[in-house]
Short mmCIF file of C-alpha atoms in Angstrom, two decimals:
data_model
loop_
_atom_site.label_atom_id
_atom_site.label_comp_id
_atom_site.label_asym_id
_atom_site.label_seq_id
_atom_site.Cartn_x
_atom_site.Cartn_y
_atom_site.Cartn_z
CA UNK A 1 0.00 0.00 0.00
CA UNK A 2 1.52 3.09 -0.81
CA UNK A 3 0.70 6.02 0.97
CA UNK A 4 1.25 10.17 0.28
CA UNK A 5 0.51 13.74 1.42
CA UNK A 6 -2.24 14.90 -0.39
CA UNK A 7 -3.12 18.40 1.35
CA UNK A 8 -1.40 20.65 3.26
CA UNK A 9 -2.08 23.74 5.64
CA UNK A 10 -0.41 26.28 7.38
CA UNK A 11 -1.02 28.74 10.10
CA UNK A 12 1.20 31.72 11.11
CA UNK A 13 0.13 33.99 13.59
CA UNK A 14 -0.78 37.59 11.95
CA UNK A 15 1.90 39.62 14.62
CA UNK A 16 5.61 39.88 14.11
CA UNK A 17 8.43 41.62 15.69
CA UNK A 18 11.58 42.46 13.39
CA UNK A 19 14.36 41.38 15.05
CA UNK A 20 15.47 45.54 14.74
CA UNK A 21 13.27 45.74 17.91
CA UNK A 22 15.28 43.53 20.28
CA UNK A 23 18.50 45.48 18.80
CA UNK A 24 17.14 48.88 19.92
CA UNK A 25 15.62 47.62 22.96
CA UNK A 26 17.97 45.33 24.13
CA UNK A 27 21.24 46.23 22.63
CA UNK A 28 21.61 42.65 21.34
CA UNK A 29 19.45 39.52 19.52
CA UNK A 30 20.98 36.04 20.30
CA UNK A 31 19.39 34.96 17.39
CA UNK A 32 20.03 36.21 13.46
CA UNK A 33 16.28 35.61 11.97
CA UNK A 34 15.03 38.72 10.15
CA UNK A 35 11.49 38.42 12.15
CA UNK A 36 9.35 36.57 13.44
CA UNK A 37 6.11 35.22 14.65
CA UNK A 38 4.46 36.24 17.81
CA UNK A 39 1.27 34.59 18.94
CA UNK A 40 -1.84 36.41 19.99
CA UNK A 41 -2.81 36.96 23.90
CA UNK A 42 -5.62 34.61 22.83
CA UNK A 43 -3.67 32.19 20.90
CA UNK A 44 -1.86 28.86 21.99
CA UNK A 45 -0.32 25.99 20.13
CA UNK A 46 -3.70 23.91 20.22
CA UNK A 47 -5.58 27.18 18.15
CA UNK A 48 -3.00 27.38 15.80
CA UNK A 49 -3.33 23.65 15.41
CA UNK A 50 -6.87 23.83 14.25
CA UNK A 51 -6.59 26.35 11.68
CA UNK A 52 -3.64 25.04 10.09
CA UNK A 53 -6.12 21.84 10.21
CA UNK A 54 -8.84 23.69 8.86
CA UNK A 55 -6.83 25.07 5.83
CA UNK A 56 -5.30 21.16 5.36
CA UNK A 57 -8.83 19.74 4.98
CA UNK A 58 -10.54 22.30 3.52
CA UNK A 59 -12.32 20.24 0.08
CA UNK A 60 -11.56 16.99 1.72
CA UNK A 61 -14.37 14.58 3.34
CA UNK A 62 -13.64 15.12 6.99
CA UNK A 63 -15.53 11.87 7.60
CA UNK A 64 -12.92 9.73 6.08
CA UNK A 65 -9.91 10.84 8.68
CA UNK A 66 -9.43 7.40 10.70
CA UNK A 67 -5.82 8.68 12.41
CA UNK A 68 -4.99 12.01 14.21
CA UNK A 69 -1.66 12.65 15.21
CA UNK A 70 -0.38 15.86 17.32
CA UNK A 71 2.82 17.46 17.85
CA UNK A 72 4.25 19.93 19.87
CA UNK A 73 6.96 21.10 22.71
CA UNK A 74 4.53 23.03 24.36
CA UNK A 75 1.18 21.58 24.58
CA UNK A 76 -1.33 23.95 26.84
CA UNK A 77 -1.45 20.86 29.28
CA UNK A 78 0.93 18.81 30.58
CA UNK A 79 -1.85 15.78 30.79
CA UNK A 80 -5.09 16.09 28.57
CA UNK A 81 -6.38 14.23 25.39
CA UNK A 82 -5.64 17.12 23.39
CA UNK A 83 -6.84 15.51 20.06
CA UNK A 84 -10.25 15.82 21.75
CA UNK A 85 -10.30 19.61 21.43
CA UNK A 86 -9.08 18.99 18.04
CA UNK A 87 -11.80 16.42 16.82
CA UNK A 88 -14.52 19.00 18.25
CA UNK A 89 -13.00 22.03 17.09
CA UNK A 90 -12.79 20.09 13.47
CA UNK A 91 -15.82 18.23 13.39
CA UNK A 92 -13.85 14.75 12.98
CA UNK A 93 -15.41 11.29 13.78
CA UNK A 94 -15.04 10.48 17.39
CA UNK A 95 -13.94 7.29 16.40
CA UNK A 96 -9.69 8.17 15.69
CA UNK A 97 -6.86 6.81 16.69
CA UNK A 98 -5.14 9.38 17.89
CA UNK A 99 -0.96 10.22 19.54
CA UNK A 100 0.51 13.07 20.71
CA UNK A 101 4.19 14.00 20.13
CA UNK A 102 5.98 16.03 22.36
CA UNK A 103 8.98 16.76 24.42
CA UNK A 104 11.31 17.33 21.41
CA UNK A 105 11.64 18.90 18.38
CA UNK A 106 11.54 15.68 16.39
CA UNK A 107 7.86 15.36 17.42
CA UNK A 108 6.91 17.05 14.32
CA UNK A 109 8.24 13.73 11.77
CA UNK A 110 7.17 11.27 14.98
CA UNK A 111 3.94 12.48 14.28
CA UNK A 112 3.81 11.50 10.16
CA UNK A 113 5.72 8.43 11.17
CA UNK A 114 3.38 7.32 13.70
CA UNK A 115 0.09 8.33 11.54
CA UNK A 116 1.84 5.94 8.90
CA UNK A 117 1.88 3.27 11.11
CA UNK A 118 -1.65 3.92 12.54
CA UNK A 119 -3.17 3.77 9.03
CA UNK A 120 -2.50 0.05 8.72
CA UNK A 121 -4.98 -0.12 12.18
CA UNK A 122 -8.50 0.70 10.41
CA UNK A 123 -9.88 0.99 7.13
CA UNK A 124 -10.21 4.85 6.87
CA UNK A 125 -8.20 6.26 3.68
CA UNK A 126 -7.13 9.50 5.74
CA UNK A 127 -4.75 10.68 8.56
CA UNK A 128 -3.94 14.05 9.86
CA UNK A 129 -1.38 15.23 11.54
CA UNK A 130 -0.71 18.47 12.79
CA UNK A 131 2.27 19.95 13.79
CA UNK A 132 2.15 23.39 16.11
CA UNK A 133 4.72 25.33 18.20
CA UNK A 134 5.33 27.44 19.67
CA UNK A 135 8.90 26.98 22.42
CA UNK A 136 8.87 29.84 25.01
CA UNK A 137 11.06 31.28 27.86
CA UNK A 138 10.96 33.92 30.38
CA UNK A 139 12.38 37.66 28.00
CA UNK A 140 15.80 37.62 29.83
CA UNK A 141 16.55 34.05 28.76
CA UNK A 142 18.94 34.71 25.68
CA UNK A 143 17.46 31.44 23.93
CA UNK A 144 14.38 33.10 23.80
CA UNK A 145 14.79 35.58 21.15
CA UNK A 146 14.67 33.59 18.48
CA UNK A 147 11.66 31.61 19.58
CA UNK A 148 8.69 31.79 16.97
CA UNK A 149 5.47 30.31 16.66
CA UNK A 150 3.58 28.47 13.79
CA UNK A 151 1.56 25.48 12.96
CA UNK A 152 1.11 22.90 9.69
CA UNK A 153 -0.86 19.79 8.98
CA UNK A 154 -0.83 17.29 6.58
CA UNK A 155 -3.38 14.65 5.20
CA UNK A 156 -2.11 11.45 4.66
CA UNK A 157 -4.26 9.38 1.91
CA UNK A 158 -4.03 4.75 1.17
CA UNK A 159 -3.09 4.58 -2.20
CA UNK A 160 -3.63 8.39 -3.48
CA UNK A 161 -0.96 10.03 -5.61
CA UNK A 162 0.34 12.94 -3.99
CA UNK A 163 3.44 13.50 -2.05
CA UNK A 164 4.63 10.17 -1.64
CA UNK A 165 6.33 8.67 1.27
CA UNK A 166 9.56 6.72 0.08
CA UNK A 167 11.09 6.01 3.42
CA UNK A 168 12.97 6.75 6.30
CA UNK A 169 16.15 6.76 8.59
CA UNK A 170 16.33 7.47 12.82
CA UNK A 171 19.20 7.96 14.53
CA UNK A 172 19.05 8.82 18.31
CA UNK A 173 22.19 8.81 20.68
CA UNK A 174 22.74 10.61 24.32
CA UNK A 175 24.03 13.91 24.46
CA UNK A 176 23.85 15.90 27.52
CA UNK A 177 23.36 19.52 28.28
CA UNK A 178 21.44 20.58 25.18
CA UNK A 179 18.20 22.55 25.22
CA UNK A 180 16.29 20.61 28.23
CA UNK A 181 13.70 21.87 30.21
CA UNK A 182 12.77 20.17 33.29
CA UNK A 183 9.18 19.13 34.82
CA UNK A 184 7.28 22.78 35.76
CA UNK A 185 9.89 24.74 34.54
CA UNK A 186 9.15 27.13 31.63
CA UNK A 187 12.42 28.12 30.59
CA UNK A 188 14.58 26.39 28.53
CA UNK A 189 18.02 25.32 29.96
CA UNK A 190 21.34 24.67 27.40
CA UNK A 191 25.00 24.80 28.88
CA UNK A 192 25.98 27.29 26.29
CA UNK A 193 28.18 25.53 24.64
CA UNK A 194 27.95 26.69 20.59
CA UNK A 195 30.34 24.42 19.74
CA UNK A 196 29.01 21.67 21.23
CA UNK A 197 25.94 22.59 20.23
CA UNK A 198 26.93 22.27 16.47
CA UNK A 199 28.92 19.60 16.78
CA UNK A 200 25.99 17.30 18.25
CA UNK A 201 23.58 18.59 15.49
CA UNK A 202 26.17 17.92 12.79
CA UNK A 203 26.81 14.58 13.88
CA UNK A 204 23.26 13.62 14.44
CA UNK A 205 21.67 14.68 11.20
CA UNK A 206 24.12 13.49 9.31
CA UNK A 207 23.76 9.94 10.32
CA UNK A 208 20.08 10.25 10.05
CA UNK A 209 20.51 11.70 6.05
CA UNK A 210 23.71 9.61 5.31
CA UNK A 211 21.32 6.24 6.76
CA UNK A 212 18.65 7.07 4.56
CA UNK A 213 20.85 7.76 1.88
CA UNK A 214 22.12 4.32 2.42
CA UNK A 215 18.97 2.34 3.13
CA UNK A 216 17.60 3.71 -0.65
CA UNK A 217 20.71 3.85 -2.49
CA UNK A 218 20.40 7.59 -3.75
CA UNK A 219 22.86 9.99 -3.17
CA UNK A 220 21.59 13.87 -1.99
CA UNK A 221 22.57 15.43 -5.27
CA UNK A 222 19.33 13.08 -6.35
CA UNK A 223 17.17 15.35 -4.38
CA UNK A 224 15.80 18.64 -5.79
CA UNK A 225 15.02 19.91 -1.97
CA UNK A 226 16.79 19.23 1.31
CA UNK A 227 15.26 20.33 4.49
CA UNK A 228 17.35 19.88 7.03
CA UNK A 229 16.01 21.41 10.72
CA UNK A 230 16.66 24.78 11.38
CA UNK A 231 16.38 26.20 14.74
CA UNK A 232 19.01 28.69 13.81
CA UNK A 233 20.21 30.67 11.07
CA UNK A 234 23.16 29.22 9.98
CA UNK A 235 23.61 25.52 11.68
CA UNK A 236 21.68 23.89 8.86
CA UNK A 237 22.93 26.22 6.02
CA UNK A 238 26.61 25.26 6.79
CA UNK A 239 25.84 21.47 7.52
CA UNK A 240 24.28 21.08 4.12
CA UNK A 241 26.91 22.77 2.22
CA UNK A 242 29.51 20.69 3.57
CA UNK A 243 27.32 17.22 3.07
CA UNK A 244 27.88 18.68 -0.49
CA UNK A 245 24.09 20.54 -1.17
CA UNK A 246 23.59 23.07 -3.76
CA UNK A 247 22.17 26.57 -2.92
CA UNK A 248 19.24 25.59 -5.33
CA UNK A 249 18.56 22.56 -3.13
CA UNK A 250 18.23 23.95 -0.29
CA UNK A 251 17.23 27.76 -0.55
CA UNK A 252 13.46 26.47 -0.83
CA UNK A 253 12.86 25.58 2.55
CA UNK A 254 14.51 28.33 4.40
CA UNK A 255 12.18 29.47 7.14
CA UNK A 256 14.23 30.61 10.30
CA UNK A 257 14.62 34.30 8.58
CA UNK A 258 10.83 34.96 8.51
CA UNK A 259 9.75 32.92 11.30
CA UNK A 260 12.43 32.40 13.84
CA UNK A 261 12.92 29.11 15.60
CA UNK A 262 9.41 26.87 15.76
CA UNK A 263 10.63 24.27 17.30
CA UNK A 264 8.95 20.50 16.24
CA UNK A 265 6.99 22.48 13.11
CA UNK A 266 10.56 23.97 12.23
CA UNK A 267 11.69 21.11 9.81
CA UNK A 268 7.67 20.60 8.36
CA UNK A 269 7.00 24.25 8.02
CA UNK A 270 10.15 24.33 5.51
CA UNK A 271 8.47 21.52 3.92
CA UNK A 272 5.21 23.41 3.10
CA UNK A 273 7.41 26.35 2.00
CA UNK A 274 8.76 24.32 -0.37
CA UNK A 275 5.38 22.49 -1.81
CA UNK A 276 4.82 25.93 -2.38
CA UNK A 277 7.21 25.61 -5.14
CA UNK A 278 7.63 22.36 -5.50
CA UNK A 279 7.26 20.29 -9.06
CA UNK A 280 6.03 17.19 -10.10
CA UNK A 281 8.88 15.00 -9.92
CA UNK A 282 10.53 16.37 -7.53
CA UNK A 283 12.29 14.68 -4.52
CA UNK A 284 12.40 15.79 -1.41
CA UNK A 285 14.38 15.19 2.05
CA UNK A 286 13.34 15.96 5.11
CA UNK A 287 15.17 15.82 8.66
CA UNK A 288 14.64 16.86 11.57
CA UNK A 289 16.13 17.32 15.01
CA UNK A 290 16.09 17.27 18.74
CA UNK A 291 18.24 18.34 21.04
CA UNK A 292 19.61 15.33 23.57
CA UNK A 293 19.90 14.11 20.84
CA UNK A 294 17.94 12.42 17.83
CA UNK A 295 17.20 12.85 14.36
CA UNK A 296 14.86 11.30 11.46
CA UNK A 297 15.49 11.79 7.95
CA UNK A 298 12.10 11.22 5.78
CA UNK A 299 12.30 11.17 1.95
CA UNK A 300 9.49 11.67 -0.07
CA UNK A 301 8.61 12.35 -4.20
CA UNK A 302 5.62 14.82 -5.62
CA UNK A 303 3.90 12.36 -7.72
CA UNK A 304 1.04 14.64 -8.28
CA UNK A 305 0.37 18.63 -7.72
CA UNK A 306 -1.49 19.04 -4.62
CA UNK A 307 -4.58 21.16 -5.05
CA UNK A 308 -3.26 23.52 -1.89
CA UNK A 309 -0.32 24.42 -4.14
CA UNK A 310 -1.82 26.61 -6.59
CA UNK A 311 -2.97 28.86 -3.19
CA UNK A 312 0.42 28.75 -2.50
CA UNK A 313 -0.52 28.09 1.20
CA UNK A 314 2.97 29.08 3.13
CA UNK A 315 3.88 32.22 0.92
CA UNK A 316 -0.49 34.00 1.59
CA UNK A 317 0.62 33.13 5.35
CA UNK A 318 4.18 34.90 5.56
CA UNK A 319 2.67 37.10 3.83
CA UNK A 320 -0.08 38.50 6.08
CA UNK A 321 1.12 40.17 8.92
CA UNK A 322 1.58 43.21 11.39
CA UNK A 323 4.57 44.32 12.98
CA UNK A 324 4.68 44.96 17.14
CA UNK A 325 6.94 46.79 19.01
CA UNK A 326 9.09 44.97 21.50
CA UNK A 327 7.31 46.36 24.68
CA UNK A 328 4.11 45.38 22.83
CA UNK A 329 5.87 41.85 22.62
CA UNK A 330 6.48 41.73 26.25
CA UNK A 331 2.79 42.82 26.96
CA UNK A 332 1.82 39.90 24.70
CA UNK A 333 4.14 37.50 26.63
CA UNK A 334 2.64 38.60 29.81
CA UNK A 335 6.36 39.83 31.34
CA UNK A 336 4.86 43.29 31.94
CA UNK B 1 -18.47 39.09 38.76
CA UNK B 2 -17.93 38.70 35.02
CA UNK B 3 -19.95 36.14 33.00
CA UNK B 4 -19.10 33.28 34.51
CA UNK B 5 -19.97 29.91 33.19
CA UNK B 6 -19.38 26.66 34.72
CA UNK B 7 -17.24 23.97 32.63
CA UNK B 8 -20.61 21.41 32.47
CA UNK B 9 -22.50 24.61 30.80
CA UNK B 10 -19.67 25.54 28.67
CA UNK B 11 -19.06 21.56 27.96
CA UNK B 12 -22.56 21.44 26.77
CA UNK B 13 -22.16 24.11 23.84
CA UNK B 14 -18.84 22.64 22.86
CA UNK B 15 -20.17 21.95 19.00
CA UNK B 16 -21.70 25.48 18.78
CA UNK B 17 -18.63 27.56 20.12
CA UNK B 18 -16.06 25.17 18.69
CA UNK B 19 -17.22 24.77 15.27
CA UNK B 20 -20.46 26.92 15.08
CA UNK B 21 -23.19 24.05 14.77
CA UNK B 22 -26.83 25.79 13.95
CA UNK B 23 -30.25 24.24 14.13
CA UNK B 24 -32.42 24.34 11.24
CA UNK B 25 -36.05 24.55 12.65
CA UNK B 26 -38.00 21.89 10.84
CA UNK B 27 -41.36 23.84 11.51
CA UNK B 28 -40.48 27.24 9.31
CA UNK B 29 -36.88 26.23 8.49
CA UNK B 30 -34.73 29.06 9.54
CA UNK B 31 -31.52 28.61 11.32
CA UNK B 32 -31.29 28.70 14.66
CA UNK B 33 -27.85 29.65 16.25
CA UNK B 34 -27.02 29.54 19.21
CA UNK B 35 -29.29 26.60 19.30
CA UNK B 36 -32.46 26.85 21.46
CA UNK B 37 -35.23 24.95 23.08
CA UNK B 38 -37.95 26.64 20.66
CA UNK B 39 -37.50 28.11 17.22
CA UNK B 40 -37.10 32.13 18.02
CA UNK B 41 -38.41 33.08 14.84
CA UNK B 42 -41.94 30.62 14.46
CA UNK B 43 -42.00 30.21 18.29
CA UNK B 44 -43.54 26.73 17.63
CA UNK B 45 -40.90 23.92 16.17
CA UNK B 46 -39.25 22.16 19.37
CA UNK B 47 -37.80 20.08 16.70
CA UNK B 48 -34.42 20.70 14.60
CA UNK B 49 -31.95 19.38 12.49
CA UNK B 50 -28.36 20.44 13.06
CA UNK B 51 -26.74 22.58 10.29
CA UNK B 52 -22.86 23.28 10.20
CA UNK B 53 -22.45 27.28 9.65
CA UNK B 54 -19.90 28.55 7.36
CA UNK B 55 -18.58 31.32 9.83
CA UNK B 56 -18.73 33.88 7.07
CA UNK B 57 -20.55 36.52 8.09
CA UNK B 58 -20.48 40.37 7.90
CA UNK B 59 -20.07 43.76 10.66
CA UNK B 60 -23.70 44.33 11.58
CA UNK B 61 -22.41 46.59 14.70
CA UNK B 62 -19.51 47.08 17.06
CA UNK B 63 -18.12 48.65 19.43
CA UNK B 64 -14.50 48.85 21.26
CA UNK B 65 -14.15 47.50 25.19
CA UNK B 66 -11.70 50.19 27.02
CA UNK B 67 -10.70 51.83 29.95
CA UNK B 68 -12.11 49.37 32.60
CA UNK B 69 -14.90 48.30 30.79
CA UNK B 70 -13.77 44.62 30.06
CA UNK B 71 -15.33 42.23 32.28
CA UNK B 72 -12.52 40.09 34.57
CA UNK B 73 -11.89 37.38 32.18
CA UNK B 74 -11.15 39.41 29.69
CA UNK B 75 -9.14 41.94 32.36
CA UNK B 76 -5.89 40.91 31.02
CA UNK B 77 -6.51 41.20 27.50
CA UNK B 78 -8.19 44.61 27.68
CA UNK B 79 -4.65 45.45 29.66
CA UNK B 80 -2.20 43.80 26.79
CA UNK B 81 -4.22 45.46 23.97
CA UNK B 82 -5.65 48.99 25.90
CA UNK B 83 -9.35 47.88 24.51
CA UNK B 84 -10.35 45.37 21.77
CA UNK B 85 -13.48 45.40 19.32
CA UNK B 86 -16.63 43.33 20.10
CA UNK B 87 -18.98 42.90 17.08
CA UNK B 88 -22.37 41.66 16.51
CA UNK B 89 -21.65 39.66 13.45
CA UNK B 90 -24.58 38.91 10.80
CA UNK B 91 -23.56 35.33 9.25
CA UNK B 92 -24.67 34.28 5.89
CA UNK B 93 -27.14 31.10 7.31
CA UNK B 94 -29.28 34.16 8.85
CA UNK B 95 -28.68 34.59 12.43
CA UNK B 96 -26.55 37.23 14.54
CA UNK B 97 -23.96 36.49 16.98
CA UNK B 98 -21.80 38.66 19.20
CA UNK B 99 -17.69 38.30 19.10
CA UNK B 100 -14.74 39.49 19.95
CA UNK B 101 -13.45 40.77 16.21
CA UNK B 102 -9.65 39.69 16.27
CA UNK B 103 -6.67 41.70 14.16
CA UNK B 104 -8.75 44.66 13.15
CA UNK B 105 -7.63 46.75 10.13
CA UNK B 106 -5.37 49.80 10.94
CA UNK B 107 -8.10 52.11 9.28
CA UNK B 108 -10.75 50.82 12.07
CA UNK B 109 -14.30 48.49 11.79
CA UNK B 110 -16.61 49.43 9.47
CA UNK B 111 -20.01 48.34 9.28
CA UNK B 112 -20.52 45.71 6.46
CA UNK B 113 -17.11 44.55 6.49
CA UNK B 114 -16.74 40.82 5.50
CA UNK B 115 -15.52 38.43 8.28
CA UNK B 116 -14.86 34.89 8.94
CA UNK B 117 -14.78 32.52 12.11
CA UNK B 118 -11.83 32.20 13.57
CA UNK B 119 -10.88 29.40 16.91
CA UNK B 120 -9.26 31.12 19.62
CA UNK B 121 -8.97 31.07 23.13
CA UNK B 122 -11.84 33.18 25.23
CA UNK B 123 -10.54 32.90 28.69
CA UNK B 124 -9.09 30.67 31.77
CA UNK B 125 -10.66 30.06 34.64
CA UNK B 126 -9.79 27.31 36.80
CA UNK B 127 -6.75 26.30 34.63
CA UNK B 128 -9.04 25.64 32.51
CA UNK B 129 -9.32 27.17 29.17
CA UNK B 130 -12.15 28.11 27.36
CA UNK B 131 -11.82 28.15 23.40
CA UNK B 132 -14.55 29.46 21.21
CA UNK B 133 -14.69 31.80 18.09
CA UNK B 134 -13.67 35.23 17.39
CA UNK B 135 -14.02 36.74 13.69
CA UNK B 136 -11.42 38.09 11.72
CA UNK B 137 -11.52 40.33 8.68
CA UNK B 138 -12.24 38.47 5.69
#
């Protein structure tokens, strides 16, 4: 049974700082995106989750969606079914099976793997999965200025041309120290180590892309995007230039620039940014990563245009927006 | 005291604030919404059939919540934002709700202006939070 993509969504939150306004408030930005996403006072990760849900399904029958799958960092509860809210809010069967992803940034490709492996478990053609985050920390934690916010989903059809999933490669190994958080704490912890930092990331993704590279035989230059996860603005960029990528293959997915770091939808968001664009034809690699440390490298081909492409989904959503000032961005994130 | 509602009330009118389900009176046929015991407009039909609203909808009125006026729940948004738009909305199936209009245009409401349903969060209480729609220009 094969089994493919065959709609996509996105949701960005309308209000976005330029990172200009940390500069002249702050004196400094730890993090080099251009701008980036700020959610709402009434907005979390699980209303994000259903209008990027709403845009994926939009034309589709709703009825047929056997599988939900969820994934975040930063879930409004600790403990709650949140595909319940979801199903509700959507207007879904009751009758799903549903997971929820979090506690790292690989969540986002644990949830398409896992909605894979839950389509074999009942005889609806359709999954979704939805992938929203948005990683927070108190203003004076210097990880925190790059944090965004944004949300994607993603219906999975049984034997549909569309995006088609070709495979994939996990690699997970122990590395201490890295972006943690620990249970009721809100801010993010990381020894500050840069080197480290890139070092572990480097390693990790590239045994996830050179497995996968392995396990089908292909070599990257056979891809016409690679997405590798970006919770930066130049970790990935340098990584895939020394694996040996083109500019062309990977300047479609760049997202950090616009959108800042969003955690588990970093790698996914990329992706819709590039079916944006994408041909028919065209393959496409997809990895993501999580600090501690663990990556997954998923490869997929565009068999067939999806119908969401000729909206150009991504590009409308980067596109509508209102800039805040950074004292109106600590109002937002309730500091003052 | 603001308007508060307890979770078994609010859990009850999950499928109307979530994801605006109607009732189409099957006595005179117009669309009920929020849905209620009796048709408002026929005052007869008790019985209905339920009809999922589009969430389009236009400004019928508004007006903006400042200075105090914001009832507690809402306290801390009126505080982030110095006052925020509330609308009465006419949708497209017929009936009139009120909302809290989300990322206004600089220029300001007008009346007439096209909006659509949009799911956000209406307040906490109890660490519990309360989602529902809002409308947002069109």
């Amino acid at each position: 049974m094969s089994k493919s993509i065959i709609s996509y969504g996105v949701y960005l939150p309308y209000l976005r700082i330029k990172r200009d306004e940390f500069l002249s408030a702050l004196g400094s930005c730890s993090a080099a995106m251009k701008e980036k996403t700020v959610m709402d006072i009434d907005e979390d990760v699980t209303t994000m989750a259903v209008e990027a849900a709403r845009n994926a399904l939009a034309g589709l029958d709703i009825s047929r969606v056997g599988v939900l799958t969820l994934a975040s960092t930063n879930f409004p509860y600790q403990e709650k079914e949140m595909a319940g809210t979801m199903v509700e809010a959507l207007g879904l069967s009751n009758n799903v099976l549903s997971a929820q992803h979090a506690n790292s940034t690989m969540s986002g490709t644990q949830a398409i793997l896992s909605a894979l492996g839950l389509m074999d478990q009942n005889d609806q053609p359709y999954a979704l999965v939805v992938v929203s985050d948005a990683p927070t920390s108190a203003a004076h934690v210097d990880l925190e200025n790059g944090f965004g916010a944004g949300a994607c989903a993603f219906v999975l059809a049984k034997d549909e041309p569309g995006l088609a999933y070709e495979g994939v490669f996990g690699y997970s190994t122990e590395a201490m120290g890295l972006r943690y958080r620990l249970p009721g704490e809100t801010d993010m912890r990381d020894i500050g180590v840069k080197a480290y930092a890139t070092q572990d990331y480097n390693e990790t993704v590239k045994a996830a892309v050179s497995g996968l590279m392995e396990k089908t035989g292909r070599k990257l230059a056979d891809y016409n995007h690679v997405i590798l996860h970006q919770s930066d603005a130049k970790t990935a960029a340098a990584l895939a230039k020394k694996m040996g990528c083109t500019e062309e293959q990977t300047k479609g997915g760049q997202v950090f620039a616009q959108l800042g770091d969003t955690g588990a939808g970093a790698p996914l968001l990329a992706l819709c940014r590039v079916l944006d664009v994408a041909a028919n034809g065209d393959h496409i690699l997809v990895c993501s990563y999580g600090s501690g440390s663990g990556s997954q490298a998923l490869s997929f081909k565009l068999e067939k245009s999806l119908v969401a492409q000729t909206n150009k989904p991504m590009q409308a959503a980067l596109e509508y927006k209102k800039y805040i000032s950074y004292v109106q961005y600590l109002k937002l994130k309730r500091s003052i | 005291m603001g308007a508060h509602i307890s979770i078994p009330m609010y859990q009850r009118a999950v499928p109307q604030r979530y994801r605006l389900i109607g009732q189409r009176c099957q006595s005179c046929g117009r669309i009920n919404f929020p849905p209620k015991a009796v048709c408002k407009y026929c005052l007869q039909g008790t019985t209905f059939e339920n009809v999922q609203l589009s969430g389009k909808g236009t400004i019928y009125s508004y007006t903006i919540i400042a200075g105090g006026g914001a009832p507690p729940e809402f306290a801390a948004e009126a505080r982030c934002k110095g006052s925020y738009p509330v609308a009465i909305i006419q949708l497209e199936e017929g009936p009139r709700v009120i909302a809290q209009v989300v990322n206004p245009p600089e220029e300001g409401i007008t009346i007439g202006m096209p909006v659509r349903a949009v799911f956000r969060k209406i307040y906490e209480e109890e660490g519990v939070t309360r989602y529902g729609f809002k409308f947002s220009p069109a």
